[in-house]
PDB file of C-alpha atoms in Angstrom:
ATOM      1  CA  UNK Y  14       9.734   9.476 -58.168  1.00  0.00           C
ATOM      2  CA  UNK Y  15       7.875  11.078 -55.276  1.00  0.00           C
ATOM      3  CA  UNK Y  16       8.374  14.183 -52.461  1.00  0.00           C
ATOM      4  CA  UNK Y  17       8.421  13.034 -48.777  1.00  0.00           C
ATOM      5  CA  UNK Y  18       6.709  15.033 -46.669  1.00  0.00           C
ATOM      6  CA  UNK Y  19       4.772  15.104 -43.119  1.00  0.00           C
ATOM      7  CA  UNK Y  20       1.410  15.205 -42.160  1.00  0.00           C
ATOM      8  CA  UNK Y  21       1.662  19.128 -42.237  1.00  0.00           C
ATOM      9  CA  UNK Y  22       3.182  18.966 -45.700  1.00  0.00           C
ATOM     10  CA  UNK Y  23       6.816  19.770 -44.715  1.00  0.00           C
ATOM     11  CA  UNK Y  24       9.473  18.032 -46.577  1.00  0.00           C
ATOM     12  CA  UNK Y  25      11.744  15.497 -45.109  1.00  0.00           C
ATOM     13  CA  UNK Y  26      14.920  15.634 -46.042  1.00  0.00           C
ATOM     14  CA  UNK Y  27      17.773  12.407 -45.431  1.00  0.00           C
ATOM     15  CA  UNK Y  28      14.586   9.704 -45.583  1.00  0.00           C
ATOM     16  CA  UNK Y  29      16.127   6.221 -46.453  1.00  0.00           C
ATOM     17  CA  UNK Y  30      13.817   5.514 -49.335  1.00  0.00           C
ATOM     18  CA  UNK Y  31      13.841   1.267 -50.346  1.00  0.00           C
ATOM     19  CA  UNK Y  32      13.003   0.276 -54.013  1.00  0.00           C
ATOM     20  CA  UNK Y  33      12.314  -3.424 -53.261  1.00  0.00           C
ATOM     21  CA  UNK Y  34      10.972  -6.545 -55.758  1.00  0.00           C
ATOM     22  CA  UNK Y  35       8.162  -7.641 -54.114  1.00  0.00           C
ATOM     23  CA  UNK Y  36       9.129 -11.369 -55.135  1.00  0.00           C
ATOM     24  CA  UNK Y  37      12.680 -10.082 -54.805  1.00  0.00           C
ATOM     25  CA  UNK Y  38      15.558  -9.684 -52.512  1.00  0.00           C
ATOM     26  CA  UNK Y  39      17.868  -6.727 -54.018  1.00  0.00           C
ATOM     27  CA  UNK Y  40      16.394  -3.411 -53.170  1.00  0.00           C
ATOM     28  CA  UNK Y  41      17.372  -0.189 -54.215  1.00  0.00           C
ATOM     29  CA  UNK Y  42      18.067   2.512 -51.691  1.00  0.00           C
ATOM     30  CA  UNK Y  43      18.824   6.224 -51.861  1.00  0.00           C
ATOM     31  CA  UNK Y  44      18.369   9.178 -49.597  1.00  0.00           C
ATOM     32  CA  UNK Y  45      16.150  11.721 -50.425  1.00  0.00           C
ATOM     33  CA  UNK Y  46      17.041  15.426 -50.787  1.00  0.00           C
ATOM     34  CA  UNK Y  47      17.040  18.592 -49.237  1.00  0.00           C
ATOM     35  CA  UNK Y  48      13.486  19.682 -50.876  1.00  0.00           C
ATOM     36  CA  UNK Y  49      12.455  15.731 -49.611  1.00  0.00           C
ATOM     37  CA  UNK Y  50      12.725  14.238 -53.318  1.00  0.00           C
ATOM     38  CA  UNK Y  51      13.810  11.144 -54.405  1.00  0.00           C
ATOM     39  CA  UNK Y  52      13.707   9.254 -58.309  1.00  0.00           C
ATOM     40  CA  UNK Y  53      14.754   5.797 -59.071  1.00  0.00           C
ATOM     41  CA  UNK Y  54      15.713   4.724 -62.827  1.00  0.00           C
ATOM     42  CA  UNK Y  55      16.139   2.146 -64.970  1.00  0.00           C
ATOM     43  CA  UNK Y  56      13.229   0.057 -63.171  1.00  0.00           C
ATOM     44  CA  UNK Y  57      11.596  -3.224 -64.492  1.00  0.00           C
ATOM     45  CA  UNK Y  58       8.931  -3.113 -66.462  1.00  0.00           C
ATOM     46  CA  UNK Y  59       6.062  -5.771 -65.738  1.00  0.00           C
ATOM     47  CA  UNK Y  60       7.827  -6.339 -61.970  1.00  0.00           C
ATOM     48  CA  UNK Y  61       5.789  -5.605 -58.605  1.00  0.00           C
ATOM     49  CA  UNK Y  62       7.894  -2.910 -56.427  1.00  0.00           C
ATOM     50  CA  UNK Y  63       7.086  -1.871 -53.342  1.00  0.00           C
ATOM     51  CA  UNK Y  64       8.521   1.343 -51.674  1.00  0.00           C
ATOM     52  CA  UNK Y  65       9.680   2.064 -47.889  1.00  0.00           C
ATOM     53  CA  UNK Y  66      10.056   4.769 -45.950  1.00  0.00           C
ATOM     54  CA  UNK Y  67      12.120   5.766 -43.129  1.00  0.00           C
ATOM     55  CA  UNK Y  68      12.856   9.126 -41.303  1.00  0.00           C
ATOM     56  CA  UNK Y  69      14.333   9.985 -38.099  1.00  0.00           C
ATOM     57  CA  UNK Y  70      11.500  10.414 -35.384  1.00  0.00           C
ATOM     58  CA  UNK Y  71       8.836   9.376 -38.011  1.00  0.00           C
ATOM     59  CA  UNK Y  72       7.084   6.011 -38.447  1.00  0.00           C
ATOM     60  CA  UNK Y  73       7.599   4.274 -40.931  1.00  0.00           C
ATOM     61  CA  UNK Y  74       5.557   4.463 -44.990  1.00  0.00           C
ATOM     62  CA  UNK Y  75       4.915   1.556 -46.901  1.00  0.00           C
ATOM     63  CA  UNK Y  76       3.345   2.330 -50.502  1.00  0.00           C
ATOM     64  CA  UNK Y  77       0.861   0.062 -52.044  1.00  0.00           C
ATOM     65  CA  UNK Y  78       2.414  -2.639 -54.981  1.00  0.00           C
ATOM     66  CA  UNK Y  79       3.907  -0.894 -57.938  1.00  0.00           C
ATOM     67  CA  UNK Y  80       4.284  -2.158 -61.592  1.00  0.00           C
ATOM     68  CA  UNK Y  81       5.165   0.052 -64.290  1.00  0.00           C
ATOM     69  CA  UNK Y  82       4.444  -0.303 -67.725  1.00  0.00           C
ATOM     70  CA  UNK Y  83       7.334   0.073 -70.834  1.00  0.00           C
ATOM     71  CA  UNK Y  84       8.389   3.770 -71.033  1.00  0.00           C
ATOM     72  CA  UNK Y  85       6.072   4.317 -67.998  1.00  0.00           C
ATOM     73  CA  UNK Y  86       7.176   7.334 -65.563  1.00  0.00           C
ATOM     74  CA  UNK Y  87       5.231   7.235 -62.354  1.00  0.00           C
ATOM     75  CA  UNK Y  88       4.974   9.811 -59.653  1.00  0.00           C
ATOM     76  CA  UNK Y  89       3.790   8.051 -56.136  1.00  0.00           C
ATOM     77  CA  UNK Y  90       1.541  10.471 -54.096  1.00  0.00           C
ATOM     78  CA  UNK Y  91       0.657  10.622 -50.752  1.00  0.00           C
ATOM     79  CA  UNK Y  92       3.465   9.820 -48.987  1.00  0.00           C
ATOM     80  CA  UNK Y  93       3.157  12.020 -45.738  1.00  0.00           C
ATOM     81  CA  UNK Y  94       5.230  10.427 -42.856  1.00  0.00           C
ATOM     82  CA  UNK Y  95       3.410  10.659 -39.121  1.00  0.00           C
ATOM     83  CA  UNK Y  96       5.730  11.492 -35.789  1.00  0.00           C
ATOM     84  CA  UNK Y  97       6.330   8.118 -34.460  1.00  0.00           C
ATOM     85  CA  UNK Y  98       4.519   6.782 -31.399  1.00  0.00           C
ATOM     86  CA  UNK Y  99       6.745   6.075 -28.564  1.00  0.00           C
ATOM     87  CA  UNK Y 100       5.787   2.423 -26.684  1.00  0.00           C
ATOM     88  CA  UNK Y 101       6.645   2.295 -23.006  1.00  0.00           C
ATOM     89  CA  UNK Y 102       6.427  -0.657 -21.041  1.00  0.00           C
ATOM     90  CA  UNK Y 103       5.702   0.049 -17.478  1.00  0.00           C
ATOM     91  CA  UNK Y 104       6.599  -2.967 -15.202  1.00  0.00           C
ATOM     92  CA  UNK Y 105       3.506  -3.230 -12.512  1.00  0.00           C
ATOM     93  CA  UNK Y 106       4.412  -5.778  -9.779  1.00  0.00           C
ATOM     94  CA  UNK Y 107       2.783  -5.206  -6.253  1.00  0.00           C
ATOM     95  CA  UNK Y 108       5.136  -5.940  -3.284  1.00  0.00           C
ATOM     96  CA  UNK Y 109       2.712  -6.525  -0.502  1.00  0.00           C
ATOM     97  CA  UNK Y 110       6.046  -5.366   1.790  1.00  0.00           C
ATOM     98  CA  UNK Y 111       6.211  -2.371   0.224  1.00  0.00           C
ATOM     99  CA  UNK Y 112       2.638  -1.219   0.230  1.00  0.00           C
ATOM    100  CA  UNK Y 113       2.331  -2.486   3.981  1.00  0.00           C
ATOM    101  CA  UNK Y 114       5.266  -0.219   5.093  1.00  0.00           C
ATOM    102  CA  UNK Y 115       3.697   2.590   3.503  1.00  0.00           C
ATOM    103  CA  UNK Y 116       0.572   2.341   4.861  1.00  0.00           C
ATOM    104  CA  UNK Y 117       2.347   1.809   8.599  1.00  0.00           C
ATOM    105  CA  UNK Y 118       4.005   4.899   7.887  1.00  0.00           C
ATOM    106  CA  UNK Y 119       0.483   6.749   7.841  1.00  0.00           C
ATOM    107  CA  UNK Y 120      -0.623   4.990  10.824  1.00  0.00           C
ATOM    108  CA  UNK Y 121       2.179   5.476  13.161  1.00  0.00           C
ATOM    109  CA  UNK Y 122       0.896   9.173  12.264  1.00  0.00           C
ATOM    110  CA  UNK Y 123      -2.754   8.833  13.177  1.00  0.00           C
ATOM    111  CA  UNK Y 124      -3.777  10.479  16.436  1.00  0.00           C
ATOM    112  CA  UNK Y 125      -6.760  11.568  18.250  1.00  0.00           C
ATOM    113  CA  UNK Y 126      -6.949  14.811  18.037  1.00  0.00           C
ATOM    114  CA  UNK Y 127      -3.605  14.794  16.914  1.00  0.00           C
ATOM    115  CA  UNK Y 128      -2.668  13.914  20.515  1.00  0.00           C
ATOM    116  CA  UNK Y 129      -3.687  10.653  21.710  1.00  0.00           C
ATOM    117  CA  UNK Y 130      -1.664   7.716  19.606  1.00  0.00           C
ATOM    118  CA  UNK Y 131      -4.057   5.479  17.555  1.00  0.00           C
ATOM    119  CA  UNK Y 132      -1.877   3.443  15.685  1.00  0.00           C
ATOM    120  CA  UNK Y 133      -3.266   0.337  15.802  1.00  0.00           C
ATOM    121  CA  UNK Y 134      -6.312   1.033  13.449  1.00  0.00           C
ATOM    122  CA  UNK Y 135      -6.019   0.476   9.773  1.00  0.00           C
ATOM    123  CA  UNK Y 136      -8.872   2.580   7.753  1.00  0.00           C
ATOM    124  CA  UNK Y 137      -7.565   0.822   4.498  1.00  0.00           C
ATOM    125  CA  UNK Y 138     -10.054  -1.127   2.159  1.00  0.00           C
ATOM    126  CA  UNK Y 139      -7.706  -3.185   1.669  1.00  0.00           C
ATOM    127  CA  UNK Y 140      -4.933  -3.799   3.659  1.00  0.00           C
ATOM    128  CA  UNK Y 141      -1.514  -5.168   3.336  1.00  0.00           C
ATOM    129  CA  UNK Y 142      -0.524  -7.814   6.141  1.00  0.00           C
ATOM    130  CA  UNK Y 143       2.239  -6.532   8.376  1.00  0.00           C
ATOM    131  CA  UNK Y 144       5.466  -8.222   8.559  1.00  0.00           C
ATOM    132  CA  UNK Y 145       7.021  -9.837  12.157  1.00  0.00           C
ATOM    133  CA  UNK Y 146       9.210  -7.185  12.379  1.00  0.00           C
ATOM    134  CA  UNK Y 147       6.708  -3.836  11.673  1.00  0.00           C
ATOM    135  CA  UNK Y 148       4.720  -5.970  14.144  1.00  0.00           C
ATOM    136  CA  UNK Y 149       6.890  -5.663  17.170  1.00  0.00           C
ATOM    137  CA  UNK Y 150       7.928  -1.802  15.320  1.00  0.00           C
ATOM    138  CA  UNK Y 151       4.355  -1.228  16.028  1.00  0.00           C
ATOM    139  CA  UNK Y 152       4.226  -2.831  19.761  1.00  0.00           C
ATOM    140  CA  UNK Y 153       7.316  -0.956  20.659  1.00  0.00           C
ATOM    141  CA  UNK Y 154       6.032   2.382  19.182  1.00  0.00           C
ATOM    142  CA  UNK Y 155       2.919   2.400  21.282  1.00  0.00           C
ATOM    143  CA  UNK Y 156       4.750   1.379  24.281  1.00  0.00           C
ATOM    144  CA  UNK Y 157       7.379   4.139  24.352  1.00  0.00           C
ATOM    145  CA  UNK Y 158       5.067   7.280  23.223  1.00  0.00           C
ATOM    146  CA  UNK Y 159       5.086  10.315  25.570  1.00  0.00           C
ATOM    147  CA  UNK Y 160       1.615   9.791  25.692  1.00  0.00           C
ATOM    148  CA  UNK Y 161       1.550   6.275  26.849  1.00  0.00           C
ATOM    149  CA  UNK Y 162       3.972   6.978  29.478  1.00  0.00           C
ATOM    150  CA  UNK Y 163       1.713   9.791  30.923  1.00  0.00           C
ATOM    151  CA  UNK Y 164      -1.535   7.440  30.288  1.00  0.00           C
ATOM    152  CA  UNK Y 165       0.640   4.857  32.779  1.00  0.00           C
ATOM    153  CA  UNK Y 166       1.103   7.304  35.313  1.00  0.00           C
ATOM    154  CA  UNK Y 167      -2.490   8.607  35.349  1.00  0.00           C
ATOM    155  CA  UNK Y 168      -3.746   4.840  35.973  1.00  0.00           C
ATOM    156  CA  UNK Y 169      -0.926   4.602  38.427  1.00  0.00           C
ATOM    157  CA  UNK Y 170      -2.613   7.630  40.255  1.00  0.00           C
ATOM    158  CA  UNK Y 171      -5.536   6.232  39.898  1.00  0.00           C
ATOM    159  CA  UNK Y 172      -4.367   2.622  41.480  1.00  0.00           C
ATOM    160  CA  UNK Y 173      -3.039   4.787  44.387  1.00  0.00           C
ATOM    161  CA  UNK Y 174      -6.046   6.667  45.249  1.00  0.00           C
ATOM    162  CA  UNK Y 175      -7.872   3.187  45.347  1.00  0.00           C
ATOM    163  CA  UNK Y 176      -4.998   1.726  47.212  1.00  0.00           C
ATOM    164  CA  UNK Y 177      -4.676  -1.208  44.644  1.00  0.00           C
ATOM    165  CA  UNK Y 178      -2.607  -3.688  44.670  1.00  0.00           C
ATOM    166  CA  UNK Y 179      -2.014  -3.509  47.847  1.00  0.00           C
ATOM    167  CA  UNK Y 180       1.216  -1.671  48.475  1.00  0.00           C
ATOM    168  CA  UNK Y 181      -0.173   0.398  50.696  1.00  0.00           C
ATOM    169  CA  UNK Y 182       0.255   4.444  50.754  1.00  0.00           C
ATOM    170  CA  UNK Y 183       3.134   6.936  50.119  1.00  0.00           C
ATOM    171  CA  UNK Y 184       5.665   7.302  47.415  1.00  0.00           C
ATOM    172  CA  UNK Y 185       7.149   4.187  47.689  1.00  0.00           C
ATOM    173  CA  UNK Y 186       3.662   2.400  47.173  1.00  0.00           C
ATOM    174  CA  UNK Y 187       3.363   4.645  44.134  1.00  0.00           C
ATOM    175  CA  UNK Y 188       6.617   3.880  42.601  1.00  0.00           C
ATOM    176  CA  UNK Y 189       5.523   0.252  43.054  1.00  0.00           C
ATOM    177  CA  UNK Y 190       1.907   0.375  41.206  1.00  0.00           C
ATOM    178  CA  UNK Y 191       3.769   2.613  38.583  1.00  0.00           C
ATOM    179  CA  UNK Y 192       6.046   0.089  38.096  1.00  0.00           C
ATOM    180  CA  UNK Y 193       3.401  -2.957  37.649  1.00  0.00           C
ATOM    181  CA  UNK Y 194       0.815  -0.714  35.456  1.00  0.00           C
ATOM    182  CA  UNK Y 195       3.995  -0.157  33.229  1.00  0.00           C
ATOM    183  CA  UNK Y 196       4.947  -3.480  33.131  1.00  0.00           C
ATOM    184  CA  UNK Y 197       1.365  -5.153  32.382  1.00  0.00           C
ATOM    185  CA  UNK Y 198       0.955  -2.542  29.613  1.00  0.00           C
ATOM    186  CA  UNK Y 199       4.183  -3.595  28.281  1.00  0.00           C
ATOM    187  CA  UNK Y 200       3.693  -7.257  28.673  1.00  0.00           C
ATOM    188  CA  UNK Y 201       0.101  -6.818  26.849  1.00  0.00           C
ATOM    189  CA  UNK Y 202       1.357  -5.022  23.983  1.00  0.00           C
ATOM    190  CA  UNK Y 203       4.072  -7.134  23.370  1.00  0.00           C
ATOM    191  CA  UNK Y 204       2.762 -10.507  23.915  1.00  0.00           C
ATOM    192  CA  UNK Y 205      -0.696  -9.537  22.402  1.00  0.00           C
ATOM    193  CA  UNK Y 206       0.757  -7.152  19.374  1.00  0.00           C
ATOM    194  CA  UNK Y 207       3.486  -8.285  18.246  1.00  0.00           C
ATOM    195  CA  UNK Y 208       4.510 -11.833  19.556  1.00  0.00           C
ATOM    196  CA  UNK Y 209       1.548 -13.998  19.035  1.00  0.00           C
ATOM    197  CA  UNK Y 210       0.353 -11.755  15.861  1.00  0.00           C
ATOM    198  CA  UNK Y 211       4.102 -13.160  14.339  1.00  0.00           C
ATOM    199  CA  UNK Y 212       3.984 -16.634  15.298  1.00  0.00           C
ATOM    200  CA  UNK Y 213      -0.455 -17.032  14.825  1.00  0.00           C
ATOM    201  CA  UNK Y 214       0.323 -15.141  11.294  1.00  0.00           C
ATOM    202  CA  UNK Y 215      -2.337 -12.635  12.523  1.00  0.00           C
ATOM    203  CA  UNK Y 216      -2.859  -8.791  12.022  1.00  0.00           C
ATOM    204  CA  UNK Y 217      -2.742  -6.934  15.393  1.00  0.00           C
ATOM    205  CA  UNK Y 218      -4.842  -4.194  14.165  1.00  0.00           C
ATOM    206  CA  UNK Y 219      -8.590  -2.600  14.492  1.00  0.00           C
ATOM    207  CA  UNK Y 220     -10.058  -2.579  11.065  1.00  0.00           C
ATOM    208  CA  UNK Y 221     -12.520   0.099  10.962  1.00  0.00           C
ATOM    209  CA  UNK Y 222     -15.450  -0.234   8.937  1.00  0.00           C
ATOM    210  CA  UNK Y 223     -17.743   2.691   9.217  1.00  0.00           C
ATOM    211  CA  UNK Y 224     -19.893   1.961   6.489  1.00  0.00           C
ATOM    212  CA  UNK Y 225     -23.307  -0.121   6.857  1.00  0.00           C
ATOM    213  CA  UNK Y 226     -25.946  -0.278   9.134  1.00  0.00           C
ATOM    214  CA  UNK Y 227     -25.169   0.361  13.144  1.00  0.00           C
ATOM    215  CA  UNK Y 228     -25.837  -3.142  13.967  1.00  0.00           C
ATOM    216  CA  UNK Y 229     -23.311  -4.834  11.189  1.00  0.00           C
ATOM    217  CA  UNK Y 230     -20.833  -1.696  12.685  1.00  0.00           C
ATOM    218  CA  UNK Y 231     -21.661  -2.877  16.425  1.00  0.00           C
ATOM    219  CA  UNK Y 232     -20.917  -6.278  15.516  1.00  0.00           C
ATOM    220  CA  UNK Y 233     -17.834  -5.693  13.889  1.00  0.00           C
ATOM    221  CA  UNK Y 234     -16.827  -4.141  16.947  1.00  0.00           C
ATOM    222  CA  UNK Y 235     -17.679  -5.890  19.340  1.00  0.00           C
ATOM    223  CA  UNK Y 236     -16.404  -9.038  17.829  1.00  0.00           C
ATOM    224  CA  UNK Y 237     -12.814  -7.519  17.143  1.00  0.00           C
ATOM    225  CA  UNK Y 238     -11.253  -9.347  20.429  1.00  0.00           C
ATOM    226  CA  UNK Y 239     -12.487 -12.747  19.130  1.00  0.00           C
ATOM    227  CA  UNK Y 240     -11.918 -12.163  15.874  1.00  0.00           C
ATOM    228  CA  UNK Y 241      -8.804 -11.311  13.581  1.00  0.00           C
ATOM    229  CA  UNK Y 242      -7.530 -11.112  10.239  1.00  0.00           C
ATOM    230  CA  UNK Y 243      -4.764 -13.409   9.469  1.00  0.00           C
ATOM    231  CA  UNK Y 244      -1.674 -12.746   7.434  1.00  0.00           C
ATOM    232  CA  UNK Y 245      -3.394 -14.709   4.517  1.00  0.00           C
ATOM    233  CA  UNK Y 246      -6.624 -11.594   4.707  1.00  0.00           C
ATOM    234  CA  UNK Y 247      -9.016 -14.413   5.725  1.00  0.00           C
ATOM    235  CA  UNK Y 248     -10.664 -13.946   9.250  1.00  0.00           C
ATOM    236  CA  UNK Y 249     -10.028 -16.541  12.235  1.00  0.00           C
ATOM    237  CA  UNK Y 250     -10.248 -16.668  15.579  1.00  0.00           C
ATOM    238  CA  UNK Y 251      -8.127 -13.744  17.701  1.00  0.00           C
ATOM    239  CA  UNK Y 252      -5.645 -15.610  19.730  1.00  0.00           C
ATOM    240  CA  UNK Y 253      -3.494 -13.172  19.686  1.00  0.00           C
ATOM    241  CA  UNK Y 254      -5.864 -10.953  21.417  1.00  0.00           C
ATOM    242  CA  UNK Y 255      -6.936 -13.146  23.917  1.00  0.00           C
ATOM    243  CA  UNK Y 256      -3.853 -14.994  24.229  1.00  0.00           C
ATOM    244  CA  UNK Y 257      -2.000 -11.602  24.950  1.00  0.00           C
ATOM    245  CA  UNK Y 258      -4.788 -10.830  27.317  1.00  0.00           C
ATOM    246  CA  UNK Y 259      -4.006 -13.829  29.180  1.00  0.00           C
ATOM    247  CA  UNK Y 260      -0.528 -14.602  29.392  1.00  0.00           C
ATOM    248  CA  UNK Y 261      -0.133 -10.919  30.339  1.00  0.00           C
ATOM    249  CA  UNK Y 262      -2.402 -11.564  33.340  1.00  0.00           C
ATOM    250  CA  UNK Y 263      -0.687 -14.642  34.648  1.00  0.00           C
ATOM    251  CA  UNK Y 264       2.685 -13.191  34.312  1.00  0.00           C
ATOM    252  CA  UNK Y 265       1.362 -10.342  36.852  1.00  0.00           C
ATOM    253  CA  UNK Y 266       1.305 -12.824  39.557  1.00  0.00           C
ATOM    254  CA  UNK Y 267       5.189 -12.864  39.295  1.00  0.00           C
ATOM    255  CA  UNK Y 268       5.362  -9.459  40.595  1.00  0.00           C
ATOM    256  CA  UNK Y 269       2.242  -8.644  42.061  1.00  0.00           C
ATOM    257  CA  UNK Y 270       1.683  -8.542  45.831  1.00  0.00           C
ATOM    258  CA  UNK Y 271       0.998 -12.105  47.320  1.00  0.00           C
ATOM    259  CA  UNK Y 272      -2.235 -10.812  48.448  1.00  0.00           C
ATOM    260  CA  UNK Y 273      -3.274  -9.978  44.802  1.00  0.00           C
ATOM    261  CA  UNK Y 274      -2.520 -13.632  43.264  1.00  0.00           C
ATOM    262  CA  UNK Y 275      -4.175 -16.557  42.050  1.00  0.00           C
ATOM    263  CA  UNK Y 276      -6.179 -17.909  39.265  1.00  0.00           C
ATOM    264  CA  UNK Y 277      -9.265 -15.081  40.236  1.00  0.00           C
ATOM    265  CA  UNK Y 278      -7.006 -12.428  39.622  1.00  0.00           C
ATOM    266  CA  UNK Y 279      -5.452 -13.443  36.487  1.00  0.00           C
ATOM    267  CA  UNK Y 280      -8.618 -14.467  35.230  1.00  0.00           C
ATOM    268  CA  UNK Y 281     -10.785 -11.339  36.520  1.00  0.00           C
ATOM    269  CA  UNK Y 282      -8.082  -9.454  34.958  1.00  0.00           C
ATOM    270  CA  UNK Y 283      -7.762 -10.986  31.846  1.00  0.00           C
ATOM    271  CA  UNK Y 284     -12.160 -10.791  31.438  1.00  0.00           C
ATOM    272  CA  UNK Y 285     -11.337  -7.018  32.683  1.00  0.00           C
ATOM    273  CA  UNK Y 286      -8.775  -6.847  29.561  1.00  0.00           C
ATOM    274  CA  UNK Y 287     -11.059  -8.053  26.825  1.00  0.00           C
ATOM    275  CA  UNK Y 288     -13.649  -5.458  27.970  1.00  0.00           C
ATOM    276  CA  UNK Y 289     -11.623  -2.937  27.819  1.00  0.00           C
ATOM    277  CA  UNK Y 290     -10.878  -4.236  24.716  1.00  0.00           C
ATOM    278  CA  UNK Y 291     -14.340  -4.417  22.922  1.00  0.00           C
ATOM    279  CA  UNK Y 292     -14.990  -0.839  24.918  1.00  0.00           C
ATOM    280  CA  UNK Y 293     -12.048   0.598  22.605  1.00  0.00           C
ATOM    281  CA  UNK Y 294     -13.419  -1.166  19.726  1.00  0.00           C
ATOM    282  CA  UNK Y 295     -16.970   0.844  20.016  1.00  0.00           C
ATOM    283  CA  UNK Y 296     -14.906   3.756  21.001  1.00  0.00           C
ATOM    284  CA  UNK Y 297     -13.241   3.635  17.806  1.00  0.00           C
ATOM    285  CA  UNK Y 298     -16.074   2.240  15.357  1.00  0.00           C
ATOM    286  CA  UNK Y 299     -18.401   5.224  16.610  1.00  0.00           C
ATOM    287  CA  UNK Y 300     -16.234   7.847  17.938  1.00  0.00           C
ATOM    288  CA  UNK Y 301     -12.269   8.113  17.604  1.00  0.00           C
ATOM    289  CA  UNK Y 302     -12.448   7.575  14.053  1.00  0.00           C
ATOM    290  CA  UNK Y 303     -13.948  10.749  13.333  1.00  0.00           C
ATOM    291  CA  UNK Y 304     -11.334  12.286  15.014  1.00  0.00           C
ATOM    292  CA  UNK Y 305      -8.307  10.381  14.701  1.00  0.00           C
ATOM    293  CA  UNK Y 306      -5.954  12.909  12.306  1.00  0.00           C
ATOM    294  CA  UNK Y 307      -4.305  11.010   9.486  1.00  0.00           C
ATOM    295  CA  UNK Y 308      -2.110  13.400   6.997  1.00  0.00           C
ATOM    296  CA  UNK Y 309      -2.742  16.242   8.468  1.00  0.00           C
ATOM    297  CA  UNK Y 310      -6.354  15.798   8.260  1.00  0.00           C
ATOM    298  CA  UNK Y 311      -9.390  14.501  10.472  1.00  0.00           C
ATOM    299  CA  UNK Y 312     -10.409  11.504   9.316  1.00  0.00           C
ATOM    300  CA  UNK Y 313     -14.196  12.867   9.219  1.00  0.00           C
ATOM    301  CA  UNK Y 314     -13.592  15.022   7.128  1.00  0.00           C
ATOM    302  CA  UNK Y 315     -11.990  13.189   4.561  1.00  0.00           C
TER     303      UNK Y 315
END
């Protein structure tokens, strides 16, 4: 006979207590009581028993191997029954779709200032490649912000005031040069951002480093037009940069005045683009970074 109890020394009532030959197979089974007691009779002398356990919410009790004597009557201590431990299995996969979308979702949010759209600069350790189509979500993002649109009419200004190409003056002129600064943008950031980044297998994006010395941070930089990280997260050569670069300047001879064709013009512009290029990779390594807001947040002062 024994009392089931817990750990605290409450009785159990309605535990499924199992008599079983240890060298048997017909066990005895009985419930205990409402003060947690249970008694078996009429057992074996000279036979090995072994007793189990079993409450609601409780693990499991197993005694130690039990042989009674002739005439013996035993009382089995101890038997305090512990809450049972719960096992969850938590499935971990990683979806490198999944974490990529989520991390574009923070970067379509990044600006400087909170103004100026940076959204092509990952400040993840480790980043997820970008799929075709958050590629050209990306390229057609930039393209249609507020702020891009007013950037395109400043340089259009700016084009008039220097009288280049060579539309000449007056509104007309300026409708013209707003026209073709929209449409190299355009032509850039689509051919160079998302086009060539989904047929290369190549990540569009700045990857800031800001850690380490200046020089390994000026390099990194300044080698960002030549150099890209593919789908795959090993670096290559960027000719999706340079290709966008490129084909965007040779496709401005379709439209631009005769006067501004030829292979100096696509070729001065396309030098002109991959300066511009490396200039905005400084800009950012040194200097838009630390104020690019991200959450709600600077990102120097994270």
């Amino acid at each position: 006979m024994g009392t089931v109890t817990d750990v605290n020394g409450a009785v159990i009532p309605n535990a499924t207590v199992v008599l079983k030959e240890v060298e048997g197979s017909d066990p005895l089974t009985m419930v205990t009581t409402e003060n947690g007691m249970f008694e078996f009779h009429d057992v074996t002398a000279g036979i090995t028993y072994q007793l189990s356990i079993s409450a609601k919410g409780f693990a499991g009790w197993t005694s130690t191997p039990i042989t009674l004597n002739p005439d013996q009557f035993k009382i089995v201590n101890g038997i305090q029954l512990r809450i049972a431990t719960e096992s969850t299995i938590v499935d971990v996969h990683y979806d490198p779709v999944e974490v990529a979308a989520e991390q574009l979702k923070a970067e379509e949010k990044q600006r400087v200032f909170g103004v100026i759209p940076n959204f092509y600069v990952s400040y993840e350790n480790d980043p997820a490649p970008l799929t075709a189509k958050m590629k050209f979500k990306l390229a057609l993002k930039v393209s249609t912000d507020p702020v891009t649109a007013a950037g395109v009419l400043v340089v259009a200004s700016a084009k008039q005031a220097g009288d280049t190409p060579n539309y000449g003056q007056g509104w007309a002129a300026y409708g013209k040069r707003l026209g073709v600064t929209a449409t190299d943008g355009f032509s850039d950031i689509m051919i160079g951002g998302a086009i060539l980044p989904s047929l290369l297998h190549q990540d569009p994006r700045y990857f800031y480093q800001g850690t380490g010395t200046t020089g390994s941070r000026v390099r990194h930089a300044m080698f960002s037009p030549f150099v890209a990280r593919g789908d795959n997260g090993k670096w290559q050569p960027n000719y999706s940069s340079l290709g966008g670069d490129l084909a965007a300047s040779a496709l401005s001879n379709l439209y631009y005045p005769r006067t501004n064709r030829g292979a100096g013009l696509v070729f001065g512009n396309f030098a002109i683009g991959t300066a511009e290029r490396i200039g905005a990779s400084l800009a950012q390594e040194f200097l838009l970074g630390r104020f690019t807001r991200r959450g709600g947040h600077l990102n120097g002062s994270e």
